[in-house]
mmCIF file of C-alpha atoms in Angstrom:
data_model
loop_
_atom_site.group_PDB
_atom_site.id
_atom_site.type_symbol
_atom_site.label_atom_id
_atom_site.label_comp_id
_atom_site.label_asym_id
_atom_site.label_seq_id
_atom_site.Cartn_x
_atom_site.Cartn_y
_atom_site.Cartn_z
ATOM 1 C CA GLU A 49 -9.265 -12.682 -4.779
ATOM 2 C CA ILE A 50 -10.768 -11.278 -1.701
ATOM 3 C CA VAL A 51 -12.569 -8.076 -1.708
ATOM 4 C CA MET A 52 -12.217 -5.823 0.804
ATOM 5 C CA THR A 53 -14.837 -3.483 1.593
ATOM 6 C CA GLN A 54 -14.811 -0.658 3.424
ATOM 7 C CA SER A 55 -17.968 1.407 5.204
ATOM 8 C CA PRO A 56 -18.385 4.051 6.089
ATOM 9 C CA ALA A 57 -16.705 6.575 2.616
ATOM 10 C CA THR A 58 -16.713 9.048 4.564
ATOM 11 C CA LEU A 59 -17.439 10.326 8.076
ATOM 12 C CA SER A 60 -17.355 13.856 9.521
ATOM 13 C CA VAL A 61 -16.529 13.702 13.086
ATOM 14 C CA SER A 62 -15.999 16.772 15.517
ATOM 15 C CA PRO A 63 -11.818 16.694 16.967
ATOM 16 C CA GLY A 64 -12.664 15.010 20.619
ATOM 17 C CA GLU A 65 -14.915 12.745 19.425
ATOM 18 C CA ARG A 66 -14.028 8.881 18.330
ATOM 19 C CA ALA A 67 -13.805 7.382 15.084
ATOM 20 C CA THR A 68 -14.860 3.598 14.153
ATOM 21 C CA LEU A 69 -14.350 2.427 10.696
ATOM 22 C CA SER A 70 -15.262 -0.423 9.444
ATOM 23 C CA CYS A 71 -13.977 -2.822 6.809
ATOM 24 C CA ARG A 72 -15.207 -6.069 5.562
ATOM 25 C CA ALA A 73 -13.954 -9.077 3.827
ATOM 26 C CA SER A 74 -15.176 -11.210 1.133
ATOM 27 C CA GLN A 75 -14.207 -14.803 3.296
ATOM 28 C CA SER A 76 -12.041 -15.041 5.831
ATOM 29 C CA ILE A 77 -8.584 -13.377 6.482
ATOM 30 C CA SER A 78 -8.163 -14.652 9.790
ATOM 31 C CA SER A 79 -6.638 -11.829 11.413
ATOM 32 C CA ASN A 80 -4.521 -10.253 8.600
ATOM 33 C CA LEU A 81 -4.919 -7.869 8.254
ATOM 34 C CA ALA A 82 -3.558 -3.843 8.565
ATOM 35 C CA TRP A 83 -4.799 -0.007 8.805
ATOM 36 C CA TYR A 84 -2.575 2.178 6.633
ATOM 37 C CA GLN A 85 -3.097 6.174 7.584
ATOM 38 C CA GLN A 86 -2.615 7.677 4.168
ATOM 39 C CA LYS A 87 -2.501 12.053 4.417
ATOM 40 C CA PRO A 88 -2.498 14.053 0.972
ATOM 41 C CA GLY A 89 0.830 13.881 -0.613
ATOM 42 C CA GLN A 90 2.175 11.640 0.414
ATOM 43 C CA ALA A 91 2.050 7.443 0.882
ATOM 44 C CA PRO A 92 0.551 5.625 3.674
ATOM 45 C CA ARG A 93 2.050 5.047 6.820
ATOM 46 C CA LEU A 94 1.022 1.649 8.881
ATOM 47 C CA LEU A 95 -0.820 1.842 12.241
ATOM 48 C CA ILE A 96 -2.406 -1.512 12.700
ATOM 49 C CA TYR A 97 -1.248 -5.162 11.396
ATOM 50 C CA GLY A 98 -2.913 -8.141 12.709
ATOM 51 C CA ALA A 99 -5.348 -7.009 12.970
ATOM 52 C CA SER A 100 -5.245 -5.391 16.988
ATOM 53 C CA THR A 101 -1.771 -4.788 17.384
ATOM 54 C CA ARG A 102 -0.284 -0.855 17.093
ATOM 55 C CA ALA A 103 2.764 -0.630 15.077
ATOM 56 C CA THR A 104 5.944 0.816 16.803
ATOM 57 C CA GLY A 105 5.238 4.833 17.103
ATOM 58 C CA ILE A 106 1.588 4.514 16.920
ATOM 59 C CA PRO A 107 -0.055 6.615 19.511
ATOM 60 C CA ALA A 108 -3.030 3.881 22.005
ATOM 61 C CA ARG A 109 -6.135 6.867 20.699
ATOM 62 C CA PHE A 110 -5.587 3.643 18.047
ATOM 63 C CA SER A 111 -6.925 0.733 18.003
ATOM 64 C CA GLY A 112 -7.761 -1.995 16.161
ATOM 65 C CA SER A 113 -9.834 -6.088 15.795
ATOM 66 C CA GLY A 114 -11.872 -8.489 14.691
ATOM 67 C CA SER A 115 -10.924 -11.386 12.959
ATOM 68 C CA GLY A 116 -12.709 -13.541 10.324
ATOM 69 C CA THR A 117 -14.611 -11.163 8.538
ATOM 70 C CA GLU A 118 -14.586 -8.131 10.211
ATOM 71 C CA PHE A 119 -12.653 -5.883 11.212
ATOM 72 C CA THR A 120 -12.697 -2.128 12.807
ATOM 73 C CA LEU A 121 -9.854 0.870 12.968
ATOM 74 C CA THR A 122 -11.675 3.597 16.600
ATOM 75 C CA ILE A 123 -9.982 6.625 17.112
ATOM 76 C CA SER A 124 -10.831 7.296 20.471
ATOM 77 C CA SER A 125 -10.090 10.409 20.820
ATOM 78 C CA LEU A 126 -8.977 12.411 17.218
ATOM 79 C CA GLN A 127 -7.484 15.051 16.679
ATOM 80 C CA SER A 128 -6.388 17.362 13.936
ATOM 81 C CA GLU A 129 -3.233 15.503 12.757
ATOM 82 C CA ASP A 130 -6.249 12.435 12.175
ATOM 83 C CA PHE A 131 -8.347 13.539 9.419
ATOM 84 C CA ALA A 132 -7.261 11.330 6.619
ATOM 85 C CA VAL A 133 -8.056 8.624 4.403
ATOM 86 C CA TYR A 134 -7.443 5.472 6.095
ATOM 87 C CA TYR A 135 -7.202 1.615 4.002
ATOM 88 C CA CYS A 136 -7.910 -1.539 5.741
ATOM 89 C CA GLN A 137 -5.238 -4.316 3.258
ATOM 90 C CA GLN A 138 -5.154 -8.477 3.745
ATOM 91 C CA TYR A 139 -2.288 -10.188 3.466
ATOM 92 C CA ASN A 140 -3.406 -13.707 4.461
ATOM 93 C CA ASN A 141 -3.820 -13.820 0.834
ATOM 94 C CA TRP A 142 -0.182 -13.401 0.251
ATOM 95 C CA PRO A 143 1.266 -12.363 -2.726
ATOM 96 C CA LEU A 144 -1.509 -10.634 -3.621
ATOM 97 C CA TRP A 145 -2.603 -7.428 -1.471
ATOM 98 C CA THR A 146 -5.988 -6.220 -1.651
ATOM 99 C CA PHE A 147 -7.352 -3.044 -0.641
ATOM 100 C CA GLY A 148 -10.072 -1.616 1.085
ATOM 101 C CA GLN A 149 -10.846 1.552 -1.079
ATOM 102 C CA GLY A 150 -11.040 4.159 1.975
ATOM 103 C CA THR A 151 -12.713 5.522 4.019
ATOM 104 C CA LYS A 152 -12.000 9.713 4.615
ATOM 105 C CA VAL A 153 -12.576 10.497 7.855
ATOM 106 C CA GLU A 154 -13.186 14.398 8.479
ATOM 107 C CA ILE A 155 -13.742 17.491 10.174
ATOM 108 C CA LYS A 156 -17.803 17.877 11.323
ATOM 109 C CA GLN B 452 17.106 3.231 9.039
ATOM 110 C CA VAL B 453 15.510 1.733 6.558
ATOM 111 C CA GLN B 454 14.317 3.258 3.378
ATOM 112 C CA LEU B 455 13.268 2.756 -0.903
ATOM 113 C CA VAL B 456 13.855 5.831 -2.667
ATOM 114 C CA GLN B 457 12.051 5.927 -6.454
ATOM 115 C CA SER B 458 12.724 7.588 -8.994
ATOM 116 C CA GLY B 459 11.199 10.846 -10.261
ATOM 117 C CA ALA B 460 8.265 11.864 -12.279
ATOM 118 C CA GLU B 461 7.348 11.183 -15.999
ATOM 119 C CA VAL B 462 5.143 12.211 -18.576
ATOM 120 C CA LYS B 463 5.332 9.802 -21.405
ATOM 121 C CA LYS B 464 2.704 9.364 -24.174
ATOM 122 C CA PRO B 465 -0.368 5.981 -24.965
ATOM 123 C CA GLY B 466 1.453 3.529 -26.227
ATOM 124 C CA ALA B 467 4.794 4.019 -24.641
ATOM 125 C CA SER B 468 6.575 2.198 -21.656
ATOM 126 C CA VAL B 469 8.283 3.897 -18.148
ATOM 127 C CA LYS B 470 11.231 1.844 -16.751
ATOM 128 C CA VAL B 471 10.575 2.963 -11.968
ATOM 129 C CA SER B 472 13.072 2.331 -9.384
ATOM 130 C CA CYS B 473 13.479 1.780 -5.755
ATOM 131 C CA ARG B 474 16.536 1.646 -4.038
ATOM 132 C CA ALA B 475 17.210 0.041 -0.841
ATOM 133 C CA SER B 476 18.818 1.154 1.973
ATOM 134 C CA GLY B 477 19.414 0.748 5.968
ATOM 135 C CA TYR B 478 18.246 -3.642 5.409
ATOM 136 C CA THR B 479 19.664 -6.628 3.982
ATOM 137 C CA PHE B 480 17.651 -6.466 0.666
ATOM 138 C CA THR B 481 17.826 -9.654 0.131
ATOM 139 C CA ASN B 482 15.950 -10.902 3.062
ATOM 140 C CA TYR B 483 12.581 -8.333 1.981
ATOM 141 C CA TYR B 484 10.068 -8.609 -0.840
ATOM 142 C CA ILE B 485 9.263 -5.576 -2.787
ATOM 143 C CA HIS B 486 5.822 -5.265 -3.426
ATOM 144 C CA TRP B 487 4.777 -2.730 -6.338
ATOM 145 C CA VAL B 488 1.257 -0.971 -5.951
ATOM 146 C CA ARG B 489 0.179 2.554 -7.604
ATOM 147 C CA GLN B 490 -2.724 5.401 -6.196
ATOM 148 C CA ALA B 491 -4.548 6.638 -9.069
ATOM 149 C CA PRO B 492 -5.417 10.289 -8.363
ATOM 150 C CA GLY B 493 -7.894 10.465 -5.825
ATOM 151 C CA GLN B 494 -8.564 6.450 -6.829
ATOM 152 C CA GLY B 495 -7.410 3.763 -3.883
ATOM 153 C CA LEU B 496 -4.854 2.016 -3.364
ATOM 154 C CA GLU B 497 -3.785 -1.021 -6.358
ATOM 155 C CA TRP B 498 -1.601 -4.354 -5.372
ATOM 156 C CA MET B 499 0.968 -4.883 -8.774
ATOM 157 C CA GLY B 500 3.171 -7.022 -7.987
ATOM 158 C CA ILE B 501 5.217 -8.756 -6.421
ATOM 159 C CA ILE B 502 9.388 -9.634 -6.534
ATOM 160 C CA TYR B 503 11.832 -11.229 -4.137
ATOM 161 C CA PRO B 504 15.442 -9.755 -5.149
ATOM 162 C CA SER B 505 17.126 -13.085 -3.173
ATOM 163 C CA GLY B 506 16.607 -14.952 -6.272
ATOM 164 C CA GLY B 507 14.070 -12.504 -8.484
ATOM 165 C CA THR B 508 11.319 -14.296 -8.560
ATOM 166 C CA THR B 509 7.304 -12.903 -9.497
ATOM 167 C CA SER B 510 4.464 -12.603 -9.174
ATOM 168 C CA TYR B 511 1.969 -10.233 -11.336
ATOM 169 C CA ALA B 512 -1.284 -9.384 -10.650
ATOM 170 C CA GLN B 513 -3.725 -11.557 -13.612
ATOM 171 C CA LYS B 514 -5.010 -7.391 -14.556
ATOM 172 C CA PHE B 515 -1.548 -6.503 -15.644
ATOM 173 C CA GLN B 516 -0.123 -9.299 -17.102
ATOM 174 C CA GLY B 517 1.921 -9.199 -19.899
ATOM 175 C CA ARG B 518 2.183 -5.512 -19.905
ATOM 176 C CA VAL B 519 4.363 -4.981 -16.208
ATOM 177 C CA THR B 520 7.799 -6.627 -15.283
ATOM 178 C CA MET B 521 9.245 -6.304 -11.406
ATOM 179 C CA THR B 522 13.421 -7.308 -12.257
ATOM 180 C CA ARG B 523 16.178 -5.865 -9.495
ATOM 181 C CA ASP B 524 19.984 -5.011 -9.217
ATOM 182 C CA THR B 525 21.669 -7.332 -6.372
ATOM 183 C CA SER B 526 24.760 -5.060 -6.736
ATOM 184 C CA THR B 527 23.309 -2.048 -6.212
ATOM 185 C CA SER B 528 19.823 -2.316 -4.351
ATOM 186 C CA THR B 529 17.843 -1.148 -6.242
ATOM 187 C CA VAL B 530 14.728 -3.188 -7.672
ATOM 188 C CA PHE B 531 13.009 -2.080 -11.287
ATOM 189 C CA MET B 532 9.218 -2.149 -12.664
ATOM 190 C CA ASP B 533 8.371 -1.335 -15.877
ATOM 191 C CA LEU B 534 4.873 -1.008 -17.431
ATOM 192 C CA SER B 535 4.408 -0.761 -20.963
ATOM 193 C CA SER B 536 1.883 0.382 -23.740
ATOM 194 C CA LEU B 537 1.118 3.187 -21.845
ATOM 195 C CA ARG B 538 -3.102 4.504 -21.788
ATOM 196 C CA SER B 539 -4.325 6.880 -19.712
ATOM 197 C CA GLU B 540 -5.983 4.925 -16.724
ATOM 198 C CA ASP B 541 -1.932 4.038 -16.089
ATOM 199 C CA THR B 542 -1.714 7.562 -15.433
ATOM 200 C CA ALA B 543 -0.773 6.852 -11.422
ATOM 201 C CA VAL B 544 1.177 7.487 -7.640
ATOM 202 C CA TYR B 545 3.999 4.161 -8.186
ATOM 203 C CA TYR B 546 4.708 3.343 -5.119
ATOM 204 C CA CYS B 547 7.260 0.267 -4.179
ATOM 205 C CA VAL B 548 6.400 -1.659 -0.534
ATOM 206 C CA ARG B 549 9.089 -3.808 1.982
ATOM 207 C CA ALA B 550 7.479 -6.704 3.483
ATOM 208 C CA ALA B 551 8.573 -10.200 5.205
ATOM 209 C CA TYR B 552 7.196 -13.459 3.714
ATOM 210 C CA GLY B 553 3.535 -13.227 3.989
ATOM 211 C CA ASP B 554 3.586 -10.596 6.193
ATOM 212 C CA TYR B 555 1.942 -7.088 5.812
ATOM 213 C CA SER B 556 4.099 -3.620 4.190
ATOM 214 C CA ASP B 557 6.159 -1.583 7.094
ATOM 215 C CA TYR B 558 8.282 0.389 4.981
ATOM 216 C CA TRP B 559 6.452 2.245 1.578
ATOM 217 C CA GLY B 560 8.771 4.597 -1.125
ATOM 218 C CA GLN B 561 7.257 8.373 -1.566
ATOM 219 C CA GLY B 562 5.977 7.074 -5.107
ATOM 220 C CA THR B 563 6.701 8.126 -9.222
ATOM 221 C CA LEU B 564 4.001 10.140 -10.143
ATOM 222 C CA VAL B 565 3.540 8.884 -14.516
ATOM 223 C CA THR B 566 1.238 10.841 -16.712
ATOM 224 C CA VAL B 567 0.053 9.442 -19.414
ATOM 225 C CA SER B 568 -1.276 12.427 -22.286
ATOM 226 C CA SER B 569 -0.959 12.468 -25.357
#
């Protein structure tokens, strides 16, 4: 099983600042990585797929990068609606998806 | 528009079974896979298994082998997830999730809370 490890567990950021979230795979997953945003009481929402392609309707302030085992999600200027939990997911070992444990982005 | 609508919350006793449904609309039901993912309170996301509605083929996470069964009804575009021998650790929100072959998830159901308590 491919293990996905996210860091940090919690990120405290002020509105307008940049947030950088990391995700590491236990083995190479090429670019088969997605990022999701989840707010309390809601289902996860797809932000990024293919490691760097924004999903439909996702603002340009969200960007993804990386390949192989190291990936990054960057939120260039945090808005109030961006405070949430973010998960990375590998789909290289399909159909066996695995998710990171999540990074909570909170208001500083 | 694509929609996955799940059945309502359930409360079950330890040892019982639960069956959660997920009705799809807005796309060709047999062209996409449905995964089931669960989330325990305050915890992360856990993949349970997958069903291909076209032929009914399934694949389950090893952790749930023998306890989970996924089926579908193509006449109503509905998939079902049956989990047996429930224990308190199975208390979670269960999501059905659509995906193309070999791909990420693009649409999620609203989630179904299953509470296991004596």
